[in-house]
Amino acid sequence: MEAAVLTHEHGHAVAHAADHTHEHHEPSFIRKYLFSTDHKTIAKQFLTTSMFFLLVGGAFALFIRWQLAYPGEPIPIIGSWLPDSLVSNGAIQPGFYTQLVTMHATVMIFFVIIPMATGAFANFCIPLMIGTDDMAMPIVNMMSFWLVPVAGLTIMAGFFVEGGTAAAGWTNYPPLSASGMGHTLWVIGVFLVGFSSILGGMNYVTTVLNKRAKGMRMFDMPMTVWALFITAILQTLGTPVLAADAVLLFVDQVFHAGIFIPENLLTPNGGLFPNGANVGTGGGGQPVLWQHLFWFYSHPAVYIMILPIMGVVSDVLATFARKPIYGYKAMVFAIMAIAFLGFVVWGHHMFLSGMSPLLGTTFMLSTIVIAVPSSIKIFNWLGTIWRGDIHFTTPNLNALGFISTFVCGGLSGVFMAIGPIDVYIHDTYFIVAHIHYVLFGGALFGIFAGIYYWFPKMFGKMYNESMGKFHFVTTFITFNLCFFPMHMIGVGGHMRRIHDPYVYEFLKPFQPINQFITIFAILLGFAQLILIFNLIWSVKFGRPAPRNPWRANTLEWAAPAHPGHGNFDRDITVYRGPYEFASPESKRDYLPQWIRPAHVEQETVAKH
Amino acid sequence: MSALSLAHEPVTGIRHGKLGMWIFLASEVMFFSGFFTAFIILRNANLSVFAHGATELNWPLAALNTVNLIVSSLTMAMSILSLENGDKGKFQLYLGITFLCACGFLVIKYIEYTTKFSHGIYPGTSSFFGLYFTMTGFHAIHVIGGMIPIGWMLAKSFTKRGYADTGRVEILGLYWHFVDLVWIFLFPVLYLIF
Amino acid sequence: MFDFSWNMLSYFPPGISTYSEAHDDLFALVYWVSVGIFMLVQIVLVTFIFKYRHRPGHKSYHYHGNNVVEFTWTLAPTILFAGLGLYSDEMWKIMKYSSRIPTPDVEIDVVGQAFNWHARYPGADGILGKRHARYRTATNLFGIDPTDARGKDDIVLTGEFNLPVNKNVVVHLSSVDVLHSYFLPNFRIKQDAVPGSWIDVWFNGTKTGKYELACAELCGSGHYAMRAVLNMQADADFAKWMDAKNAAKKIILDAEAANPKPVEAAAAPAPAAHGEGGHH
Amino acid sequence: MAAGHSAGEMQKAYIKIFSALMVFTLLTIVAAKFVHFPESWGSLSTVLHVTIGLLIAVAKAWMVVYVFMHIKFDNPYIRVFIYVPLFLFAVLVFALTVLGGPTL
């Protein structure tokens, strides 16, 4: 059936090709856009999919914000469209609210930031930046993408099953998550998206190790590739643990084996929780075991979300400061250190879980050490722009914005690393502020920087610069005004994931702050439409991009303006590191990796 | 365009597929690590339940399966060797034995499972059996996952063109030995020691 | 628009436990260190952005970095952060190590149940009766052992609890269904209530008054309303309140002894206030 | 084929490993099912059974990896893919059992 469709479509495409006097044999629409094995097409598929999910997740966030600012009041316009099982008179019901917080985080983490960072960027950048034609395993690559929409649909299907979708938070802690169809779908979806991540990761590691262009040593690779490479290692080693955890939760949900469910638990109706442990021969399950295995993946996952972005930002900063990366090797070692430490610090998410306090001390010390490589990176970025020649293009603005917000997110992380302080701020809005400073202010600004930076190579068109700048400025301002006050209500004790904070006396004074946050959250949400409009408009009407619009040094700019299958139209040999900006060897202020030394000499200025 | 020399020998000297397979196996080790960690923690918390559960299992059948997998591992290694020597007949023979061993493994597994079900033992019976069915079940899925390419290569080798991609058979071999490896740990941990 | 303060520390609810001050001081230390680093980085960043902006004819400095500088800015944060970690460990030990829990003056059991908090007081004999999960039912949430005489007079309360000030209170914490988290903002206390295990939490309140107890771990749709009130009383008032509760319990126990049919104890949990449907 | 090793040598090595695996399988069954430690040893007897069983399993696994999976002959670089996940597994188990055990 599949094959029949393929050949049928294929025949059509050939006919069309003849009509339009195409020179080359044109693959069918399905082969070209749906089941393409070209890494650039797969990158675009990842990009569009996660852009779509970004809008979905953003909409969920605005629902949440509306409820916190104006609890019990109907959602404007949309409220009346939603079914009564979710809203009453247009106002969000508590059950729907917990589904929203769960789905907002699930979508944003598993279907926006991870696919964007390790799907879109890794796919687009790795082969181009190491000077090769495609990934090592193109078909595996295609499978890696197609698992994402399947997983997304599986999780989204939860909204249409009895009892609604998953509602136990994105961390899905049992026993709350151990019953209900929505939770089972969540577990299946996460397993699938994890499989996609593993397939992607093994492909990226192989590609980087095996397919580098002639002359390119590991230490000639751009920071983006380094970061993506280390991230891919994290993906392949961390994700399977989450997969195993998900399988065990599935066994608990479907067969009630009692792996995470202790003996004799009550359900909310007062009955006994269905559980192998209750029939007499069973043992007590351990809810904390889920948390250990979950965070053993999900802490490295935090770095899966941020490391690629750190690489992208390094490249963007160097290019637009027209200056080599300060401390290239130190940056690489810092990434390695973060990745290694990332695997031994998961317990700081569990200071309150009731685990042994000795383990708490251990995790506290290991976690605080992770601040060191992070600060090395910050200092090196500052060193990079020091005595530079900074051009304020949109990608660079986003990269600079990244540094500014990431410092804040990193420092608020120190509070969480310290156990006794975490006791108080755990599960409050301080954590929410932190995660958004890291994942929105950090990852998303870096993603914007990357999208603008590689847009010309991806689509062969230039994006609209003024619209890009406007998008950055509005996003940066509204972002800070939206998320910074969350630190304050967090210190005030405002819990996260609560449908109506004002049942508590001590939270009542925070309603004006919540309204303030909501106003800027709405503005922030709408500011993203500028980005989407800019991208769509520029793909259609943008000015054609030159081959190397940023006068950058890395190999992707050696490829044609809009590279086709196979990427390069010239042989690629690498002669030097990726950041030879303002080199005295060259008359120009940049010296690409692929220029032959003999060729450079022709334009060399007299050495002083 | 075709004169481009972008496609060159793998930098590490290890074929893409083989390198990818090793990374995948590293990933698989972590996957089973998750199960084994859960097993260790729950076993320590519920020693008597686990000890009782293990006595319900049929260890002679599992021992037979162990032998089964060891034989298949040997024949898999020998089949690669035969193909490298160009001995098509022996390649088919050894790969055939490997396939048969895998079938035998699944048949024995089927007998084990159905006996458990007939005694009223299901994954929900206790956390021990939850883990037992999960771990052996995922191992069995891996066996099936290995049988598909084994069967395909075997079928291909009987066609006119034959099958001569030693690199691919070697990659498949790595996977197959890994499946054996997992069983080497599952056998004592689930059936023997408690 | 609202009371706004740049000083994040001013948002803390008033601290009223013996270690809330030490906790807030530690927080303040980390806060000011962070503010210092934050300001430093932002000022440097803005200065560089302004000073090294692109101007025609301006060329950047070709420089790859310096190992001495790298070493310095690796070592400095290592010392700073490791010092901070080691310094905070003492506070962590005070809050969490069971070996550091002082001799209790008052001991109670607390369990979370979607969406209520229940507490068990030792009753007239001053001793909490034995408990085990296998005795747990919807009406015996604590799993009080029916064969243990010391458990007969235990008093179970829901939603509002009284405790004495200036006494070491030890709470044995658990849950009967899903994870909850025992959050007393004014006491700087938070601890997950984990079904299947009993975790000790201790505090010593220094001020009388009504304080709120919240659930901080998502436990279902009614999570937001899983609120209870903790009434901190002077010693004498607490004793009076306790006596009244014991007397009331005695009447029930006596009636039970006289009447062969067991009278439903006052201990039976009130129906959950916000529990309609609840859990999926 | 492993460089510098003739097919005959390899075949001999395979048969040797195969025989060792068979012997070790027998050994592990005997140790677990037919060796009984004195009752008075109590939980030590369980600990001994577990240790012996796992040691034999590790030895068997090592033989499979070393010879059947060609680690002995292949690029030494591949060993990384074995050591790293084993290290992480060790971290996980160490944290949950040794550090996670005591309540202080």
PDB file of C-alpha atoms in Angstrom, chain A residues 4 49 79 125 133 153 181 186 237 359 383 388 412 440 499 517 522 564 578 598 601:
ATOM      1  CA  ALA A   4       1.925   1.735  -4.236  1.00  0.00           C
ATOM      2  CA  THR A  49       6.983  20.498  14.083  1.00  0.00           C
ATOM      3  CA  GLY A  79     -13.486  29.906  27.127  1.00  0.00           C
ATOM      4  CA  CYS A 125      24.449  21.940  11.478  1.00  0.00           C
ATOM      5  CA  ASP A 133      27.169  15.345   2.444  1.00  0.00           C
ATOM      6  CA  LEU A 153      -0.184  12.685  18.753  1.00  0.00           C
ATOM      7  CA  MET A 181      -5.644   6.264  30.354  1.00  0.00           C
ATOM      8  CA  TRP A 186       1.843   9.929  28.303  1.00  0.00           C
ATOM      9  CA  LEU A 237      23.164   7.272  27.654  1.00  0.00           C
ATOM     10  CA  LEU A 359      22.613  11.292  49.704  1.00  0.00           C
ATOM     11  CA  GLY A 383      36.180  37.333  26.985  1.00  0.00           C
ATOM     12  CA  GLY A 388      35.730  42.731  19.657  1.00  0.00           C
ATOM     13  CA  SER A 412      19.007  31.196  40.781  1.00  0.00           C
ATOM     14  CA  PHE A 440      13.125  30.333  27.869  1.00  0.00           C
ATOM     15  CA  HIS A 499      -5.352  26.208  40.476  1.00  0.00           C
ATOM     16  CA  ILE A 517       2.955  38.641  35.203  1.00  0.00           C
ATOM     17  CA  ILE A 522       0.217  37.536  27.020  1.00  0.00           C
ATOM     18  CA  GLY A 564      20.794  20.809  -2.412  1.00  0.00           C
ATOM     19  CA  PRO A 578      36.924  27.641  13.053  1.00  0.00           C
ATOM     20  CA  ALA A 598      48.483  29.135  -0.676  1.00  0.00           C
ATOM     21  CA  GLU A 601      49.195  34.164   0.901  1.00  0.00           C
TER      22      GLU A 601
END
